[in-house]
GROMACS .gro file of C-alpha atoms in nm:
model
  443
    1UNK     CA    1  13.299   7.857  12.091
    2UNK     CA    2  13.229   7.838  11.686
    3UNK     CA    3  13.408   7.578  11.543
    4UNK     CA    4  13.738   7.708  11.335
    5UNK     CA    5  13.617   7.574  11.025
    6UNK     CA    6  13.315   7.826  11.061
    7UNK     CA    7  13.501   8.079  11.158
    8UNK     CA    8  13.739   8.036  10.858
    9UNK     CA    9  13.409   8.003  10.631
   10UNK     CA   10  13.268   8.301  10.770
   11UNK     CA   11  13.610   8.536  10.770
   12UNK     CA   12  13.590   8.621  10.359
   13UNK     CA   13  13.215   8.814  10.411
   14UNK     CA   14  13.341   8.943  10.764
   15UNK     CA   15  13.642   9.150  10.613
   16UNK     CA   16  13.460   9.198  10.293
   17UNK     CA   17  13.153   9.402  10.505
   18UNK     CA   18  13.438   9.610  10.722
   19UNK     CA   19  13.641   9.714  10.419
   20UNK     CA   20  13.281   9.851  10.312
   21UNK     CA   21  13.283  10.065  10.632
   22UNK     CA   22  13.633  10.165  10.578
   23UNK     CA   23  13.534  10.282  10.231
   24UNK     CA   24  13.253  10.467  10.335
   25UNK     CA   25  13.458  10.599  10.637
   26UNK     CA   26  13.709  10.733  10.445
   27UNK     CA   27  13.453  10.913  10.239
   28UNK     CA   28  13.354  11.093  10.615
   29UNK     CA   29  13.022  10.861  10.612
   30UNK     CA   30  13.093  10.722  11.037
   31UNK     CA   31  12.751  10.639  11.056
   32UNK     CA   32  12.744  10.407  10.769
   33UNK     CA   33  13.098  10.284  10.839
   34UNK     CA   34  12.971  10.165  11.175
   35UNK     CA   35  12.617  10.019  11.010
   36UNK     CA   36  12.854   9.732  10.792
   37UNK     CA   37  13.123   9.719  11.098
   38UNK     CA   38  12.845   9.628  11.285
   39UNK     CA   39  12.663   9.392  11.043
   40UNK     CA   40  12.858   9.078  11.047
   41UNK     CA   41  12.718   9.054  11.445
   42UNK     CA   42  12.408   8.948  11.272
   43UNK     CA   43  12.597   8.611  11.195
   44UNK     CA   44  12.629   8.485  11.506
   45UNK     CA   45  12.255   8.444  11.520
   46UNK     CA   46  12.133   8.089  11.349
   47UNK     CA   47  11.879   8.169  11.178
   48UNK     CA   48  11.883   8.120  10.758
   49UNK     CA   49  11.789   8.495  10.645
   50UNK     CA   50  12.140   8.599  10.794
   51UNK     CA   51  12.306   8.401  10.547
   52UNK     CA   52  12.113   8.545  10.285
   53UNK     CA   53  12.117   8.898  10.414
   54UNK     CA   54  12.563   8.844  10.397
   55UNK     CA   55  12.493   8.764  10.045
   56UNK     CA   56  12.332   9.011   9.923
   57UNK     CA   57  12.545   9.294  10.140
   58UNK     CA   58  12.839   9.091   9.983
   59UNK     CA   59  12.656   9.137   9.638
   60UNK     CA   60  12.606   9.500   9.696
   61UNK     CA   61  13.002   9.533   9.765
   62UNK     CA   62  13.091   9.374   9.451
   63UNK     CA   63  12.891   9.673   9.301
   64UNK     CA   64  13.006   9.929   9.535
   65UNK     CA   65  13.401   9.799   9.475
   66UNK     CA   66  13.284   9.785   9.040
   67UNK     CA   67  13.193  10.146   9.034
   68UNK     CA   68  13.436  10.315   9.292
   69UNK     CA   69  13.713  10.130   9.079
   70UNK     CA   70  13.571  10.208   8.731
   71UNK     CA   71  13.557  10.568   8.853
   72UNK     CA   72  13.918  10.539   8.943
   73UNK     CA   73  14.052  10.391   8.664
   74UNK     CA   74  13.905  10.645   8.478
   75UNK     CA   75  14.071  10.940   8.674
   76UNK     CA   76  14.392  10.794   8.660
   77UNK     CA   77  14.383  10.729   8.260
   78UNK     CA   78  14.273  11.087   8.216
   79UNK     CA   79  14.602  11.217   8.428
   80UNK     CA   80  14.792  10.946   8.253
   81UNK     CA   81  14.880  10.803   8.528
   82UNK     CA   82  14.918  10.421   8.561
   83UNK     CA   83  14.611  10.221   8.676
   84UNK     CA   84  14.691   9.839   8.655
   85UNK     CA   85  14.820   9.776   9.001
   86UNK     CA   86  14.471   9.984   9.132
   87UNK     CA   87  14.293   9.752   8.904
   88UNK     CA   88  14.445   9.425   9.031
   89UNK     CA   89  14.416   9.576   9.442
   90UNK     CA   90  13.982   9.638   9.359
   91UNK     CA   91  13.942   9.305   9.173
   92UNK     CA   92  14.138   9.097   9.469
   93UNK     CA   93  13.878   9.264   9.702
   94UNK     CA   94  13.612   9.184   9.458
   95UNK     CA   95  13.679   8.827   9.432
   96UNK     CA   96  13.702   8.848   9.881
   97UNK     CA   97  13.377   8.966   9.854
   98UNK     CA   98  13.277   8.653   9.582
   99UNK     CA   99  13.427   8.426   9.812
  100UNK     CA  100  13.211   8.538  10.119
  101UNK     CA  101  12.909   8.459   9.841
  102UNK     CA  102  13.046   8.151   9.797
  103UNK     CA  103  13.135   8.001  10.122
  104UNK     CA  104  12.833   8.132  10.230
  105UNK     CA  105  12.640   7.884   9.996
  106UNK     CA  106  12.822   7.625  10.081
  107UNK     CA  107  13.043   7.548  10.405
  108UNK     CA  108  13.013   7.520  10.742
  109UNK     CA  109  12.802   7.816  10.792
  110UNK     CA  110  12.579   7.700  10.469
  111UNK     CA  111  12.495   7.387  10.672
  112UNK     CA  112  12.463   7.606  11.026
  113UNK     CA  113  12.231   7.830  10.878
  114UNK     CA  114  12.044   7.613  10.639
  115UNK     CA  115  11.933   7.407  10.927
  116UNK     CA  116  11.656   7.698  10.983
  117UNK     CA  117  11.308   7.568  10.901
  118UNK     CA  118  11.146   7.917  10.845
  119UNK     CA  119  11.224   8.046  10.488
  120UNK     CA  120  11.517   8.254  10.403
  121UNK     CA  121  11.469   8.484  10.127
  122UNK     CA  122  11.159   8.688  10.255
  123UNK     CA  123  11.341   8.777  10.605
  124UNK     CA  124  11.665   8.915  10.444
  125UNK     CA  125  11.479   9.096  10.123
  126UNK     CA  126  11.261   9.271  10.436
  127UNK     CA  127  11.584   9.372  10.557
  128UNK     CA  128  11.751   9.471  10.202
  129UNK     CA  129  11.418   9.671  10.117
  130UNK     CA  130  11.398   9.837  10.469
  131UNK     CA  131  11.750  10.006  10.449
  132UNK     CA  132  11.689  10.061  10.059
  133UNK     CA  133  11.366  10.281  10.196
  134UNK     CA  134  11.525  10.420  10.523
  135UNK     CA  135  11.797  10.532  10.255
  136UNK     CA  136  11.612  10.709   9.984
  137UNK     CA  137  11.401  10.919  10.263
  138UNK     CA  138  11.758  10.978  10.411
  139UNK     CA  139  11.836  11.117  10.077
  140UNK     CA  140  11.578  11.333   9.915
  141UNK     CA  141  11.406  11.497  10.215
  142UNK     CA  142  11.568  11.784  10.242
  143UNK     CA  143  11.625  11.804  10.635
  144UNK     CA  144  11.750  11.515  10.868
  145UNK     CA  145  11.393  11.252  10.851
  146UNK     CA  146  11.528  11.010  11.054
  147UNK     CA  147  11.610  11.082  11.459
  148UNK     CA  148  11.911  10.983  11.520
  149UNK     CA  149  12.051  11.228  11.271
  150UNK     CA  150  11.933  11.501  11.467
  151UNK     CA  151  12.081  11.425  11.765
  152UNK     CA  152  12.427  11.310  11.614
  153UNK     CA  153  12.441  11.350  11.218
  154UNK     CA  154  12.549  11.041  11.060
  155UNK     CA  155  12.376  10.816  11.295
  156UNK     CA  156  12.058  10.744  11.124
  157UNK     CA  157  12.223  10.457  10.978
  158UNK     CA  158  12.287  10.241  11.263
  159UNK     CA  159  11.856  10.302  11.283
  160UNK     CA  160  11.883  10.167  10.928
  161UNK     CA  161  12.049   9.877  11.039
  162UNK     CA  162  11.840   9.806  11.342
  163UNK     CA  163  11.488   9.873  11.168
  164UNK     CA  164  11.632   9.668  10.899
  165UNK     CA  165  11.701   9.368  11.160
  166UNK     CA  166  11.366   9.422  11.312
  167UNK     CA  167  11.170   9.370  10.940
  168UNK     CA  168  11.376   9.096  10.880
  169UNK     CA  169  11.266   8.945  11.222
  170UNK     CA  170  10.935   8.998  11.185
  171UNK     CA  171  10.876   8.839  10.873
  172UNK     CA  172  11.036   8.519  10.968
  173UNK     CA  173  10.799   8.553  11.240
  174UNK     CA  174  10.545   8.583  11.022
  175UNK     CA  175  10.646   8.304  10.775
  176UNK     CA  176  10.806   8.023  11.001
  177UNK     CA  177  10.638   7.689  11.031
  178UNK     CA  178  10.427   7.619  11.334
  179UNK     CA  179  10.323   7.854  11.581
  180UNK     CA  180   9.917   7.839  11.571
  181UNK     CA  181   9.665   7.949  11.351
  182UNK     CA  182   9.630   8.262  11.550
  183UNK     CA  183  10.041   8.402  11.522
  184UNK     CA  184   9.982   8.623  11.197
  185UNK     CA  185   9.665   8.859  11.338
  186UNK     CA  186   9.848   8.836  11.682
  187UNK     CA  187  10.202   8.929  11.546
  188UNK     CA  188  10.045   9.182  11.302
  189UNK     CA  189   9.845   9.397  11.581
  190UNK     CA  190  10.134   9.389  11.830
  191UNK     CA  191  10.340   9.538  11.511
  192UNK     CA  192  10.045   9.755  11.475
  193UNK     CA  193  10.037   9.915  11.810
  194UNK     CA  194  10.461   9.986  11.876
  195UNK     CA  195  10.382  10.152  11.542
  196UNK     CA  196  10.069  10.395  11.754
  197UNK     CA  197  10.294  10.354  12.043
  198UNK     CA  198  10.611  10.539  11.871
  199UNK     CA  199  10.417  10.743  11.691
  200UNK     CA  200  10.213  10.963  11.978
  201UNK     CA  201  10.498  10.877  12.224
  202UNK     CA  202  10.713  11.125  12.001
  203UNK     CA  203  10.439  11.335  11.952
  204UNK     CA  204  10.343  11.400  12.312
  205UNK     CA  205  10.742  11.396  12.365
  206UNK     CA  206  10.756  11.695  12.084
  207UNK     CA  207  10.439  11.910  12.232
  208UNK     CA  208  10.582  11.868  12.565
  209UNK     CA  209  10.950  12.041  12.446
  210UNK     CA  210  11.153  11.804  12.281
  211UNK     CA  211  11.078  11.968  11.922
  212UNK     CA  212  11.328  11.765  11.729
  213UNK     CA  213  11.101  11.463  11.788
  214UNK     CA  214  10.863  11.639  11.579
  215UNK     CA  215  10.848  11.591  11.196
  216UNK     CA  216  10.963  11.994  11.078
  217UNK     CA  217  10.883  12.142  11.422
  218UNK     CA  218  10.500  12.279  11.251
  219UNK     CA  219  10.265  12.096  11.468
  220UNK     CA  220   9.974  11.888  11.249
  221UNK     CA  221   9.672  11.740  11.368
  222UNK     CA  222   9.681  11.327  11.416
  223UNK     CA  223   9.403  11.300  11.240
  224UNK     CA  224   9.429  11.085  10.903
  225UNK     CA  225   9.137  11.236  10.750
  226UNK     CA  226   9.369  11.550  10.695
  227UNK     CA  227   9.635  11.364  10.489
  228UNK     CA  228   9.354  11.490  10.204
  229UNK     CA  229   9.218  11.755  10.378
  230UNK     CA  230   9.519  11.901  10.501
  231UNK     CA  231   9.637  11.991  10.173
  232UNK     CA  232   9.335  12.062  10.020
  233UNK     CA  233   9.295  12.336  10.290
  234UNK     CA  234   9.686  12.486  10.281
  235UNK     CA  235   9.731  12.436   9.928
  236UNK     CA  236  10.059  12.262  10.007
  237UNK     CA  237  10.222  11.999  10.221
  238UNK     CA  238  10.173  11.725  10.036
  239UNK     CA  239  10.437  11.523  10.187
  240UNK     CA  240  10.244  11.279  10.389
  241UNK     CA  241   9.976  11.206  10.144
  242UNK     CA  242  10.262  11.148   9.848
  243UNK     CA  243  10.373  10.888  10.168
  244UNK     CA  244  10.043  10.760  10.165
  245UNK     CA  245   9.975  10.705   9.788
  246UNK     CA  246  10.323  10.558   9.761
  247UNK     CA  247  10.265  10.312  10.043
  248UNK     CA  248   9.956  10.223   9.901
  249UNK     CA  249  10.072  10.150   9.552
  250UNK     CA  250  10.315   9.898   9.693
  251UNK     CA  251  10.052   9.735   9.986
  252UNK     CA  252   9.716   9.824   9.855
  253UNK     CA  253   9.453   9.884  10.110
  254UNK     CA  254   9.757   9.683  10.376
  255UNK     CA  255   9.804  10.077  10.450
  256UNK     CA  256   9.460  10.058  10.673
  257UNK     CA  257   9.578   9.740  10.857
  258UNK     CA  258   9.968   9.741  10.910
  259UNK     CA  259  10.049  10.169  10.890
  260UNK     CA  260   9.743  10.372  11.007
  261UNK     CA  261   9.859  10.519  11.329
  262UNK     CA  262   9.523  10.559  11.423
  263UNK     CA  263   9.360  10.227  11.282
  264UNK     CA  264   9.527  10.034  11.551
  265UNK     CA  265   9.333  10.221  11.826
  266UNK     CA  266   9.025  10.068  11.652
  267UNK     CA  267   9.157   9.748  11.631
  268UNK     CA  268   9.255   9.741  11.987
  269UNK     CA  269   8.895   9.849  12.054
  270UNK     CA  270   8.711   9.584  11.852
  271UNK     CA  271   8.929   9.317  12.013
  272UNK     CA  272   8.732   9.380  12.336
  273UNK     CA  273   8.461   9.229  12.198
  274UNK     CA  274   8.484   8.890  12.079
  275UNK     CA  275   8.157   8.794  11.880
  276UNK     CA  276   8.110   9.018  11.584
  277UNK     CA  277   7.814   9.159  11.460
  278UNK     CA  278   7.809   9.271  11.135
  279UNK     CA  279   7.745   9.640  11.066
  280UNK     CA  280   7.465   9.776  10.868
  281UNK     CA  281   7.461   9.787  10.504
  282UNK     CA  282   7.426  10.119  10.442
  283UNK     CA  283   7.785  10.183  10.626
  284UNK     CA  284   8.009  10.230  10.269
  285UNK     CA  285   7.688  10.465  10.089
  286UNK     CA  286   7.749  10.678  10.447
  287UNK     CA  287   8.148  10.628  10.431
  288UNK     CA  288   8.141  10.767  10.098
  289UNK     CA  289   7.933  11.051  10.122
  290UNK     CA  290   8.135  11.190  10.465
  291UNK     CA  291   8.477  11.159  10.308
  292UNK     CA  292   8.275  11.387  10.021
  293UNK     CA  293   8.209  11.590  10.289
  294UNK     CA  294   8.556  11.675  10.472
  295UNK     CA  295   8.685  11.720  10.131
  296UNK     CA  296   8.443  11.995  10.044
  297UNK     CA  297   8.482  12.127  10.386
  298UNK     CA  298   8.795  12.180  10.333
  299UNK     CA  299   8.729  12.382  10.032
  300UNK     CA  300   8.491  12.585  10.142
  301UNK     CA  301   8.695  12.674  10.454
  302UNK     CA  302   9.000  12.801  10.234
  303UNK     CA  303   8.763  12.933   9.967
  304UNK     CA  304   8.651  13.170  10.228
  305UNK     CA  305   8.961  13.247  10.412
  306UNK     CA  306   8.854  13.084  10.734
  307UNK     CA  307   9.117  13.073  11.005
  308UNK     CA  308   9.340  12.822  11.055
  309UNK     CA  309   9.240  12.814  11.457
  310UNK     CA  310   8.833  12.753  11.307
  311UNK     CA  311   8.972  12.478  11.060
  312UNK     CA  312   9.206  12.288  11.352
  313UNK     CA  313   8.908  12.317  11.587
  314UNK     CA  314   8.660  12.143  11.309
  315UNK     CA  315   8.980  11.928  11.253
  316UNK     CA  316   8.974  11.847  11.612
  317UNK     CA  317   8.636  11.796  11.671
  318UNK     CA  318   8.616  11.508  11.331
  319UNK     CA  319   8.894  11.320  11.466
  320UNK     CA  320   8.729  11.302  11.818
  321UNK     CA  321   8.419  11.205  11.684
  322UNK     CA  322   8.657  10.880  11.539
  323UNK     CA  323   8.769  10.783  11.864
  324UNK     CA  324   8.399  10.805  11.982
  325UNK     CA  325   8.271  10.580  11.740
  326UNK     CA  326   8.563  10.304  11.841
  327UNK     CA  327   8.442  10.322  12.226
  328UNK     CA  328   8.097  10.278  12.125
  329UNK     CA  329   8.029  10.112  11.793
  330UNK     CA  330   8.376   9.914  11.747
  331UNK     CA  331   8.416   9.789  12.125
  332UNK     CA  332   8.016   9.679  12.147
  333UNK     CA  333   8.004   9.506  11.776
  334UNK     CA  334   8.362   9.382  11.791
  335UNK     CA  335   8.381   9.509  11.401
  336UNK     CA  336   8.598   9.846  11.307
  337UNK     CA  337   8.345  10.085  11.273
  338UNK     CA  338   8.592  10.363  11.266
  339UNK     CA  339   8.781  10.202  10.947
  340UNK     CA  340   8.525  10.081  10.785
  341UNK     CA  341   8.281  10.352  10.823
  342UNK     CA  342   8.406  10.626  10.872
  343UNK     CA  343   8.754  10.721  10.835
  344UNK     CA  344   8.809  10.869  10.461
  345UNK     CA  345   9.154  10.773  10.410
  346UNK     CA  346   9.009  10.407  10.488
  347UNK     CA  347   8.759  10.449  10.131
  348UNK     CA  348   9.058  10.566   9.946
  349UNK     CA  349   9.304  10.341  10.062
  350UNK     CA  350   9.106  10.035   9.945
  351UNK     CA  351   8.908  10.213   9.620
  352UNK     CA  352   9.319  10.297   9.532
  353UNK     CA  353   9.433   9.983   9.667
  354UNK     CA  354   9.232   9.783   9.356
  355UNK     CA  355   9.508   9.912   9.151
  356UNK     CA  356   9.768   9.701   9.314
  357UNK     CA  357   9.751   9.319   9.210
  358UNK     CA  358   9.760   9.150   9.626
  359UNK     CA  359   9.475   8.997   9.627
  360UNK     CA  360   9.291   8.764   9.912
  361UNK     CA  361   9.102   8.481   9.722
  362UNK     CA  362   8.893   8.210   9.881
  363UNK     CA  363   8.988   7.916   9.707
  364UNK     CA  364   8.804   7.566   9.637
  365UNK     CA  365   8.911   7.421   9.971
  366UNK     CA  366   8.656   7.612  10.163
  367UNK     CA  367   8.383   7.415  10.294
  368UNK     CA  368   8.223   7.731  10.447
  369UNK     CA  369   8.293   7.634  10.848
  370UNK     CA  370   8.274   8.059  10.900
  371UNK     CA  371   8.572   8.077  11.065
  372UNK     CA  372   8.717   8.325  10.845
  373UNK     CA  373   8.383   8.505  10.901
  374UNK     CA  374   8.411   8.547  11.247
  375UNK     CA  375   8.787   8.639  11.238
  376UNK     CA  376   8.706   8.922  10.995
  377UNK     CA  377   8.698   9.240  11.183
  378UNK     CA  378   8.642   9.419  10.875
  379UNK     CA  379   8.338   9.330  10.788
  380UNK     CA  380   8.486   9.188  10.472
  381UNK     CA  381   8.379   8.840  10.452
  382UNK     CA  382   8.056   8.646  10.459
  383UNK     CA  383   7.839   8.369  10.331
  384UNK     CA  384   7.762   8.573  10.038
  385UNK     CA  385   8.124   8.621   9.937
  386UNK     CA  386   8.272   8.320  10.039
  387UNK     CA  387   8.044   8.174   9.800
  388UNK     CA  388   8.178   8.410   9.536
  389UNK     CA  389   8.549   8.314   9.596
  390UNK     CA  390   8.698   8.716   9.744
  391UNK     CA  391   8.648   8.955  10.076
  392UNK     CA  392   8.415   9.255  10.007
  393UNK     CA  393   8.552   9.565   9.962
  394UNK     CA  394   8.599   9.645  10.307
  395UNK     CA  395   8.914   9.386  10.307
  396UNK     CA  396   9.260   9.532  10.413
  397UNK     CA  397   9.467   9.237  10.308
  398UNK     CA  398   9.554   9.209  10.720
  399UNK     CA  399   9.550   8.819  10.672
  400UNK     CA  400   9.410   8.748  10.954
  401UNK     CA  401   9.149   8.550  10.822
  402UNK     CA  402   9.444   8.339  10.606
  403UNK     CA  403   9.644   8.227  10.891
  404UNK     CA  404   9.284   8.108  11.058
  405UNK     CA  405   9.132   7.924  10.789
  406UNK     CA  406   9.186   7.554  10.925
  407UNK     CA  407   9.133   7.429  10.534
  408UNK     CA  408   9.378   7.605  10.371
  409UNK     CA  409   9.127   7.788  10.160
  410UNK     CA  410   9.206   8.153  10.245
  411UNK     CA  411   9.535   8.312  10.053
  412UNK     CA  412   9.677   8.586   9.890
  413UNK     CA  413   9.710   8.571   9.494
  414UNK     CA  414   9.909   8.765   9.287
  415UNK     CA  415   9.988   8.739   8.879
  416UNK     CA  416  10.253   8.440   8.843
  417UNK     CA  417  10.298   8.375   9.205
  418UNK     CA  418  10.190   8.066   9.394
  419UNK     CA  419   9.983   8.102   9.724
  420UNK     CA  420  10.303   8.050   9.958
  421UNK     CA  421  10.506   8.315   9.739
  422UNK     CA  422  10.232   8.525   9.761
  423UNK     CA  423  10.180   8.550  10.095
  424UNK     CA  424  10.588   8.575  10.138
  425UNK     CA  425  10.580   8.867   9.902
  426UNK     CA  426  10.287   9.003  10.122
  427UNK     CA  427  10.490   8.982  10.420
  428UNK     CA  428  10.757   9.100  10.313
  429UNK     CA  429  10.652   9.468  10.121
  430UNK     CA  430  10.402   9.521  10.458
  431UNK     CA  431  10.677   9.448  10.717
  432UNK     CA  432  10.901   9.672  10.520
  433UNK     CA  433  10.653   9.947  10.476
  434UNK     CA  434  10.573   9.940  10.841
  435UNK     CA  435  10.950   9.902  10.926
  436UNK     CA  436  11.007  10.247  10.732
  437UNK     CA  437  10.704  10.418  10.901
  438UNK     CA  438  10.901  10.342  11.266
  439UNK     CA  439  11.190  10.529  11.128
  440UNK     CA  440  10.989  10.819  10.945
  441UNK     CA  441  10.649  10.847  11.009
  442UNK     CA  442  10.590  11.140  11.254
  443UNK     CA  443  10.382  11.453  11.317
   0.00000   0.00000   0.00000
């Protein structure tokens, strides 16, 4: 049993998180209300992102409790009606909610908590950023994006709260001390692939009947080379490539690595092989002028009123072509042939991706053992560009090659940041991106 000292330490942010769900409750939001009853569960676990995570829920109250009461105050002035005793009632639960901040940083459950060698800031800003995203989709798309709101409206916020759990989760997986040089690329594929897991297991749920699995019920083609295509074809639905250039604003090229639903099939298939052989030169020249291609397909196709059943079957027969190239050229070379060669989304994610700052950098450290170089299943890194200090422009920012570097020469940069930030800020937008994708991302 928790000793009553931590219990008493802990009671201020536990009643300050359920009269949150009351107040959303009362506002007819059950979903939500059950989201922060539901949250405080979280600090039974020991781990130091939960403290963190209470802080910043506690935070959000104080702003939740400033604004309803402003509002009120407000009202009640306007019907000259008195206010002070609803003034003094929202600043006492104000201050409960200051005091669960402050016992927080200091008590019994500071020193429970704090014992946690893996850091505690990245984990619970995953989980912050997650429910942030999970919220804003909720919002603005006009009909129910996540699941559970189809099913039982209201409840997409209890998958809010659990994708929100899993990001933070992961990143402390990511970012603890220990665990072997090969954790990150092994953490990050198996992330990867319940990603391609979810994704066609709802799709082959939705063609088989279950149509509210399905993103608006209008089937689309799996095929990522139509997030361009598509609309350039229709002349609309330009939902899933605004999702795309928004994802890779915040994670640069990451998208290829950590999102693609399709990417992780050539991963898998690389991975059978476990020397890599570098593909030919001429692969990007060839990359460049296909995705040139599809694109004016696609143009062509609607500039002469082709059929949609012709356009889905060339659709078709390009992405099957893809998964050709990963049983042949991926799984004998051990390099991703499809990504790197191929795919079209894969040149514009990391040509657009050079507009966010993440950055890998080989630093001064390196003594050029090739270990990164064999790691690389991008085809990103070599003697040539270790020597000039960054990847080629093949590199995802996966991080795989980071985590393996037994000098400590591989990291991420970005403007202001050391290294270890860096790499904590990495982990943190990519888990949170691909957190969001479990909960939206479908067909």
């Amino acid at each position: 049993m928790p000793a009553p000292a931590l219990l008493a330490s802990l009671a201020p942010a536990v009643l300050s998180l359920w009269l949150l769900g009351a107040h959303a409750l009362r506002a007819g939001h059950w979903g939500l209300a059950g989201a922060w009853a539901l949250a405080p569960l979280l600090l039974a676990l020991p781990h130091g992102w939960v403290r963190r995570a209470a802080q910043l829920a506690l935070g959000w109250a104080i702003l939740v409790w400033a604004h309803a009461g402003g509002e009120l105050i407000r009202l009640r002035v306007a019907m000259d009606l008195p206010w002070a005793r609803l003034a003094l009632i929202l600043g006492a639960v104000m201050l409960l909610a200051a005091l669960g901040v402050a016992l927080l940083e200091r008590g019994p459950a500071a020193r429970r908590h704090g014992a946690d060698p893996a850091p505690h800031w990245p984990p619970a800003l995953a989980l912050a950023l997650t429910v942030a995203l999970l919220a804003v989709c909720r919002a603005t798309v006009p009909f129910p994006i996540l699941l559970p709101d189809r099913f039982l409206p209201g409840a997409g916020w209890l998958l809010a709260l659990a994708l929100g759990a899993y990001a933070a989760w992961l990143t402390r997986a990511l970012l603890a001390p220990g665990g072997g040089p090969r954790r990150w690329g092994r953490l990050r594929l198996r992330a990867w692939g319940l990603f391609s897991a979810v994704f066609f297991a709802q799709l082959l749920l939705g063609l088989a009947g279950a149509e509210r699995l399905l993103m608006t019920g209008a089937l689309h083609l799996p095929v990522p080379a139509l997030i361009a295509a598509g609309p350039v074809f229709r002349g609309e639905g330009l939902f899933m490539a605004g999702l795309f250039l928004a994802t890779v604003a915040v994670v640069g090229p990451a998208w290829c690595s950590w999102l693609c639903y399709i990417g992780a099939w050539d991963g898998a298939a690389a991975a059978r092989h476990k020397v890599l052989r570098p593909l030919p030169r001429w692969r990007g020249p060839a990359r460049a002028a296909l995705a040139a291609l599809v694109l004016l397909a696609a143009w062509g196709l609607r500039a002469t009123g082709a059929p949609v059943a012709l356009a889905g079957g060339l659709a078709a027969a390009f992405g099957l072509a893809g998964v050709a190239v990963m049983l042949t050229v991926s799984r004998r070379m051990g390099t991703m042939a499809h990504c790197t060669a191929f795919c079209p989304m894969g040149l514009a994610a990391t040509l657009l991706g050079r507009l966010n700052p993440l950055r890998v950098r080989v630093g001064p450290g390196c003594t050029g053992c090739g270990v990164c170089v064999r790691t690389c299943r991008y085809g990103a890194l070599d003697e040539a560009r270790l020597a000039l200090g960054r990847p080629g422009g093949t590199c995802t920012l996966c991080g795989d090659c980071v985590g393996r570097c037994p000098h400590a020469a591989l990291g991420y940069r970005f403007p202001g940041l050391s290294p270890a930030r860096a790499r904590a800020l990495f982990a943190v937008l990519a888990v949170s991106a691909h957190a969001m994708f479990l909960g939206v991302a479908r067909i």
